[in-house]
Short mmCIF file of N, CA, C and O in Angstrom, two decimals:
data_model
loop_
_atom_site.label_atom_id
_atom_site.label_comp_id
_atom_site.label_asym_id
_atom_site.label_seq_id
_atom_site.Cartn_x
_atom_site.Cartn_y
_atom_site.Cartn_z
N MET A 1 203.53 -113.47 166.23
CA MET A 1 202.97 -113.32 167.76
C MET A 1 202.65 -112.02 168.22
O MET A 1 203.05 -110.79 167.36
N ASN A 2 201.53 -111.88 169.08
CA ASN A 2 200.87 -110.59 169.14
C ASN A 2 201.71 -109.93 170.10
O ASN A 2 202.28 -110.74 171.04
N THR A 3 202.18 -108.62 169.97
CA THR A 3 203.13 -108.13 170.84
C THR A 3 202.61 -107.63 172.17
O THR A 3 203.23 -107.38 173.11
N MET A 4 201.33 -107.74 172.62
CA MET A 4 200.65 -107.79 173.66
C MET A 4 200.70 -109.08 174.41
O MET A 4 200.50 -109.15 175.94
N ASP A 5 200.95 -110.24 174.03
CA ASP A 5 200.96 -111.30 174.78
C ASP A 5 202.29 -111.22 175.83
O ASP A 5 203.28 -110.74 175.62
N ASN A 6 202.00 -111.71 176.91
CA ASN A 6 202.91 -111.86 178.07
C ASN A 6 203.59 -110.74 178.71
O ASN A 6 205.04 -110.44 178.66
N MET A 7 203.22 -109.68 178.58
CA MET A 7 203.52 -108.36 179.05
C MET A 7 203.60 -108.03 180.28
O MET A 7 202.31 -108.58 180.92
N ASP A 8 204.20 -107.60 181.06
CA ASP A 8 204.26 -106.96 182.25
C ASP A 8 203.97 -105.89 182.54
O ASP A 8 205.22 -104.87 182.15
N LYS A 9 202.96 -105.23 183.11
CA LYS A 9 202.67 -103.85 183.11
C LYS A 9 203.51 -102.98 184.12
O LYS A 9 203.60 -101.79 184.09
N GLY A 10 204.47 -104.00 184.84
CA GLY A 10 205.27 -103.07 185.90
C GLY A 10 206.71 -102.77 185.46
O GLY A 10 207.56 -102.15 186.28
N THR A 11 206.85 -103.05 184.01
CA THR A 11 208.42 -102.09 183.40
C THR A 11 208.62 -101.09 183.51
O THR A 11 207.81 -100.27 183.26
N VAL A 12 209.39 -100.38 184.01
CA VAL A 12 210.20 -99.22 184.48
C VAL A 12 211.31 -99.02 184.00
O VAL A 12 212.31 -100.16 184.02
N ILE A 13 212.00 -97.96 183.67
CA ILE A 13 213.21 -97.31 183.47
C ILE A 13 213.95 -96.66 184.91
O ILE A 13 213.24 -96.04 185.09
N LYS A 14 215.03 -97.45 185.35
CA LYS A 14 215.11 -96.80 186.63
C LYS A 14 216.60 -96.14 186.26
O LYS A 14 217.47 -96.85 185.82
N GLY A 15 216.34 -94.90 186.99
CA GLY A 15 217.89 -93.97 187.30
C GLY A 15 218.15 -94.14 188.66
O GLY A 15 217.89 -94.69 189.51
N ASP A 16 219.34 -93.36 189.06
CA ASP A 16 219.98 -93.10 190.15
C ASP A 16 218.84 -92.76 191.25
O ASP A 16 218.66 -93.33 192.31
N ASN A 17 217.80 -91.49 190.82
CA ASN A 17 216.99 -91.04 192.06
C ASN A 17 215.25 -91.24 191.26
O ASN A 17 214.64 -90.15 191.91
N PHE A 18 215.48 -91.98 190.35
CA PHE A 18 213.79 -91.68 189.43
C PHE A 18 213.50 -92.85 188.90
O PHE A 18 214.66 -93.81 188.47
N THR A 19 212.30 -93.07 188.75
CA THR A 19 211.74 -94.03 188.05
C THR A 19 210.73 -93.71 187.02
O THR A 19 209.95 -92.90 187.06
N VAL A 20 211.08 -94.12 185.56
CA VAL A 20 210.33 -93.68 184.58
C VAL A 20 209.70 -94.83 183.48
O VAL A 20 210.56 -95.63 183.35
N HIS A 21 208.43 -94.67 183.44
CA HIS A 21 207.68 -95.99 182.35
C HIS A 21 208.52 -95.37 181.08
O HIS A 21 208.77 -94.47 180.51
N PRO A 22 208.90 -96.66 180.20
CA PRO A 22 209.15 -96.57 178.83
C PRO A 22 208.43 -95.29 178.07
O PRO A 22 209.07 -95.01 177.15
N GLY A 23 207.27 -95.63 178.38
CA GLY A 23 206.33 -94.88 177.30
C GLY A 23 206.60 -93.41 177.72
O GLY A 23 206.13 -92.53 176.67
N GLU A 24 206.79 -92.86 178.71
CA GLU A 24 207.32 -91.52 179.07
C GLU A 24 208.54 -91.27 178.29
O GLU A 24 208.50 -90.01 177.67
N MET A 25 209.69 -91.98 178.16
CA MET A 25 210.80 -91.88 177.44
C MET A 25 210.28 -91.92 175.89
O MET A 25 210.64 -91.00 175.08
N LEU A 26 209.50 -92.91 175.66
CA LEU A 26 209.08 -92.92 173.93
C LEU A 26 208.35 -91.67 173.56
O LEU A 26 208.36 -91.09 172.34
N GLU A 27 207.36 -91.12 174.32
CA GLU A 27 206.52 -89.86 174.11
C GLU A 27 207.40 -88.66 173.66
O GLU A 27 207.48 -88.08 172.84
N GLU A 28 208.45 -88.47 174.63
CA GLU A 28 209.58 -87.60 174.72
C GLU A 28 210.53 -87.45 173.59
O GLU A 28 210.30 -86.52 172.79
N LYS A 29 210.65 -88.86 173.25
CA LYS A 29 211.53 -89.11 171.88
C LYS A 29 210.68 -89.02 170.50
O LYS A 29 211.18 -88.27 169.85
N LEU A 30 209.88 -89.09 170.71
CA LEU A 30 208.78 -88.92 169.32
C LEU A 30 208.36 -87.40 168.95
O LEU A 30 208.72 -87.20 168.11
N GLN A 31 208.10 -86.53 170.24
CA GLN A 31 208.09 -85.29 170.08
C GLN A 31 209.48 -84.83 169.60
O GLN A 31 209.34 -83.96 168.61
N GLU A 32 210.83 -84.99 170.02
CA GLU A 32 211.95 -84.56 169.51
C GLU A 32 211.85 -84.70 168.19
O GLU A 32 212.64 -84.03 167.61
N MET A 33 211.52 -86.23 167.77
CA MET A 33 211.71 -86.27 166.46
C MET A 33 210.57 -85.94 165.37
O MET A 33 211.10 -86.37 164.00
N GLU A 34 209.87 -85.64 165.96
CA GLU A 34 208.36 -84.74 165.07
C GLU A 34 207.90 -85.93 164.65
O GLU A 34 207.86 -85.88 163.27
N MET A 35 207.59 -86.90 165.17
CA MET A 35 207.17 -88.31 164.67
C MET A 35 205.80 -88.48 165.35
O MET A 35 205.77 -88.73 166.73
N SER A 36 204.69 -89.13 164.56
CA SER A 36 203.68 -89.47 164.95
C SER A 36 203.45 -90.77 165.64
O SER A 36 204.59 -91.92 165.25
N VAL A 37 202.89 -91.09 166.87
CA VAL A 37 202.80 -92.68 167.06
C VAL A 37 202.40 -93.41 165.94
O VAL A 37 202.95 -94.54 165.82
N GLU A 38 201.86 -93.35 164.91
CA GLU A 38 201.14 -94.15 163.89
C GLU A 38 202.52 -94.19 162.95
O GLU A 38 202.81 -95.54 162.49
N ASN A 39 203.16 -93.11 162.78
CA ASN A 39 204.45 -93.53 161.76
C ASN A 39 205.61 -94.41 162.48
O ASN A 39 205.93 -95.06 162.23
N PHE A 40 205.76 -94.08 163.85
CA PHE A 40 206.68 -94.73 164.65
C PHE A 40 206.18 -96.47 164.70
O PHE A 40 206.80 -97.17 164.40
N ALA A 41 204.89 -96.59 164.83
CA ALA A 41 204.60 -97.89 164.71
C ALA A 41 204.78 -98.49 163.49
O ALA A 41 204.84 -99.86 163.27
N GLU A 42 204.59 -97.92 162.72
CA GLU A 42 204.46 -98.69 160.93
C GLU A 42 205.95 -98.80 160.90
O GLU A 42 206.49 -99.84 160.38
N LEU A 43 207.15 -97.76 161.35
CA LEU A 43 208.48 -98.05 161.05
C LEU A 43 209.10 -99.46 162.12
O LEU A 43 209.83 -100.15 161.67
N ALA A 44 208.41 -99.65 163.03
CA ALA A 44 208.80 -100.35 163.99
C ALA A 44 208.14 -101.73 163.93
O ALA A 44 208.28 -102.91 164.63
N HIS A 45 207.09 -101.65 163.01
CA HIS A 45 206.51 -103.15 162.58
C HIS A 45 205.71 -103.63 164.04
O HIS A 45 205.86 -104.57 163.95
N LEU A 46 204.87 -102.22 164.46
CA LEU A 46 204.19 -102.79 165.55
C LEU A 46 203.04 -102.28 165.61
O LEU A 46 202.46 -101.11 164.65
N ASP A 47 201.95 -102.72 166.22
CA ASP A 47 200.47 -102.39 166.15
C ASP A 47 200.47 -101.32 166.72
O ASP A 47 200.88 -100.52 167.82
N VAL A 48 199.66 -100.04 166.23
CA VAL A 48 199.43 -98.73 166.73
C VAL A 48 198.78 -98.59 167.80
O VAL A 48 199.24 -97.64 168.92
N LYS A 49 197.88 -99.64 168.49
CA LYS A 49 197.09 -99.55 169.71
C LYS A 49 198.36 -100.10 170.81
O LYS A 49 198.23 -99.17 171.89
N TYR A 50 199.15 -101.01 170.58
CA TYR A 50 200.31 -101.13 171.57
C TYR A 50 201.19 -100.04 171.40
O TYR A 50 201.46 -99.89 172.81
N ALA A 51 201.70 -99.20 170.55
CA ALA A 51 202.57 -98.16 170.86
C ALA A 51 202.00 -97.13 171.72
O ALA A 51 202.43 -96.56 172.85
N LYS A 52 200.49 -97.25 171.47
CA LYS A 52 199.79 -95.72 172.10
C LYS A 52 199.76 -96.67 173.87
O LYS A 52 199.78 -95.35 174.44
N ASP A 53 199.57 -97.88 173.89
CA ASP A 53 199.32 -98.31 175.13
C ASP A 53 200.61 -98.23 176.03
O ASP A 53 200.59 -97.93 177.22
N VAL A 54 202.22 -98.18 175.41
CA VAL A 54 203.29 -98.21 175.76
C VAL A 54 203.18 -96.79 176.37
O VAL A 54 203.72 -96.25 177.40
N ILE A 55 202.97 -95.83 175.86
CA ILE A 55 202.99 -94.22 175.99
C ILE A 55 201.75 -94.10 177.12
O ILE A 55 202.06 -93.28 177.78
N ALA A 56 200.64 -94.50 177.06
CA ALA A 56 199.93 -94.24 178.24
C ALA A 56 200.28 -95.08 179.32
O ALA A 56 199.58 -95.25 180.44
N SER A 57 201.61 -95.73 179.67
CA SER A 57 201.68 -96.66 180.43
C SER A 57 200.99 -97.98 180.90
O SER A 57 200.72 -98.32 181.79
N ASN A 58 200.21 -98.11 180.11
CA ASN A 58 199.48 -99.42 180.21
C ASN A 58 199.81 -100.88 179.48
O ASN A 58 199.53 -101.71 179.60
N ALA A 59 201.19 -100.80 178.85
CA ALA A 59 201.96 -101.85 178.58
C ALA A 59 203.38 -101.87 178.82
O ALA A 59 203.68 -100.45 178.70
N SER A 60 204.16 -102.71 178.60
CA SER A 60 205.63 -102.59 179.04
C SER A 60 206.21 -103.09 177.55
O SER A 60 205.76 -103.70 176.80
N VAL A 61 207.58 -103.12 177.52
CA VAL A 61 208.35 -103.32 176.71
C VAL A 61 209.22 -104.40 176.83
O VAL A 61 209.61 -104.88 177.66
N THR A 62 208.67 -105.52 175.73
CA THR A 62 209.28 -106.99 175.63
C THR A 62 210.81 -106.87 174.87
O THR A 62 211.08 -105.86 174.23
N PRO A 63 211.56 -107.49 175.12
CA PRO A 63 212.86 -107.62 174.41
C PRO A 63 212.72 -107.50 173.10
O PRO A 63 213.40 -106.50 172.33
N GLU A 64 212.03 -108.22 172.50
CA GLU A 64 211.69 -107.94 170.96
C GLU A 64 211.34 -106.51 170.57
O GLU A 64 211.56 -106.20 169.51
N THR A 65 210.14 -106.10 171.38
CA THR A 65 209.98 -104.81 170.84
C THR A 65 211.12 -103.62 171.47
O THR A 65 211.08 -102.56 170.67
N ALA A 66 211.90 -103.80 172.48
CA ALA A 66 212.76 -103.02 172.68
C ALA A 66 213.72 -102.82 171.14
O ALA A 66 214.15 -101.78 171.13
N VAL A 67 214.18 -103.94 170.94
CA VAL A 67 214.84 -103.91 169.69
C VAL A 67 214.01 -103.10 168.53
O VAL A 67 214.68 -102.46 167.92
N ALA A 68 213.02 -103.38 168.43
CA ALA A 68 212.12 -102.45 167.15
C ALA A 68 212.35 -101.00 167.73
O ALA A 68 212.40 -100.09 166.81
N PHE A 69 212.25 -100.59 169.04
CA PHE A 69 211.97 -98.97 169.30
C PHE A 69 213.68 -98.50 169.16
O PHE A 69 213.66 -97.43 168.64
N GLU A 70 214.53 -99.60 169.64
CA GLU A 70 215.77 -99.03 169.09
C GLU A 70 216.23 -98.63 167.76
O GLU A 70 216.80 -97.83 167.41
N MET A 71 215.61 -99.65 167.02
CA MET A 71 215.63 -99.31 165.04
C MET A 71 215.30 -98.25 164.94
O MET A 71 215.64 -97.41 163.94
N VAL A 72 214.19 -97.58 165.54
CA VAL A 72 213.45 -96.39 165.14
C VAL A 72 214.14 -95.30 165.67
O VAL A 72 214.39 -93.93 165.26
N THR A 73 214.38 -95.42 167.18
CA THR A 73 214.82 -94.23 168.04
C THR A 73 216.21 -93.62 168.20
O THR A 73 216.92 -92.94 168.71
N GLU A 74 217.04 -95.04 167.97
CA GLU A 74 218.52 -95.23 168.10
C GLU A 74 218.81 -94.92 169.60
O GLU A 74 219.98 -94.77 169.94
N ILE A 75 217.81 -95.49 170.58
CA ILE A 75 218.04 -95.26 171.88
C ILE A 75 218.18 -96.98 172.03
O ILE A 75 217.46 -97.65 171.85
N PRO A 76 219.55 -97.22 172.55
CA PRO A 76 219.96 -98.90 173.07
C PRO A 76 218.46 -99.60 173.75
O PRO A 76 218.26 -99.17 174.71
N ALA A 77 218.37 -100.66 173.16
CA ALA A 77 217.40 -101.61 173.58
C ALA A 77 217.44 -101.97 175.05
O ALA A 77 216.09 -101.71 175.66
N THR A 78 218.53 -101.74 175.69
CA THR A 78 218.86 -102.32 177.10
C THR A 78 218.21 -100.97 177.92
O THR A 78 217.62 -100.87 179.15
N LEU A 79 218.12 -99.79 177.40
CA LEU A 79 217.56 -98.71 178.05
C LEU A 79 216.03 -98.94 178.04
O LEU A 79 215.05 -98.25 178.82
N TRP A 80 215.27 -99.51 177.27
CA TRP A 80 213.98 -99.83 177.13
C TRP A 80 213.40 -100.69 178.21
O TRP A 80 212.20 -100.91 178.55
N LEU A 81 214.35 -101.65 178.40
CA LEU A 81 214.10 -102.67 179.28
C LEU A 81 214.35 -102.48 180.73
O LEU A 81 214.03 -102.66 181.55
#
């Protein structure tokens, strides 16, 4: 299944006083981990284009990809959703 199917571009992470797209958090985490988007996508078994689209806030995270993100970043899947 293509990870881009059935995605809602409106997915955001909500906090007490702010809203952050998962891509912003992913970009920061990859910088912290000193990991390229390409390496992340490979480890998460995702298309590089999809990972880049998430970082650019042009795609949202599905439950399936949230689990893949968790496996690589160790950030719980629930926070990606």
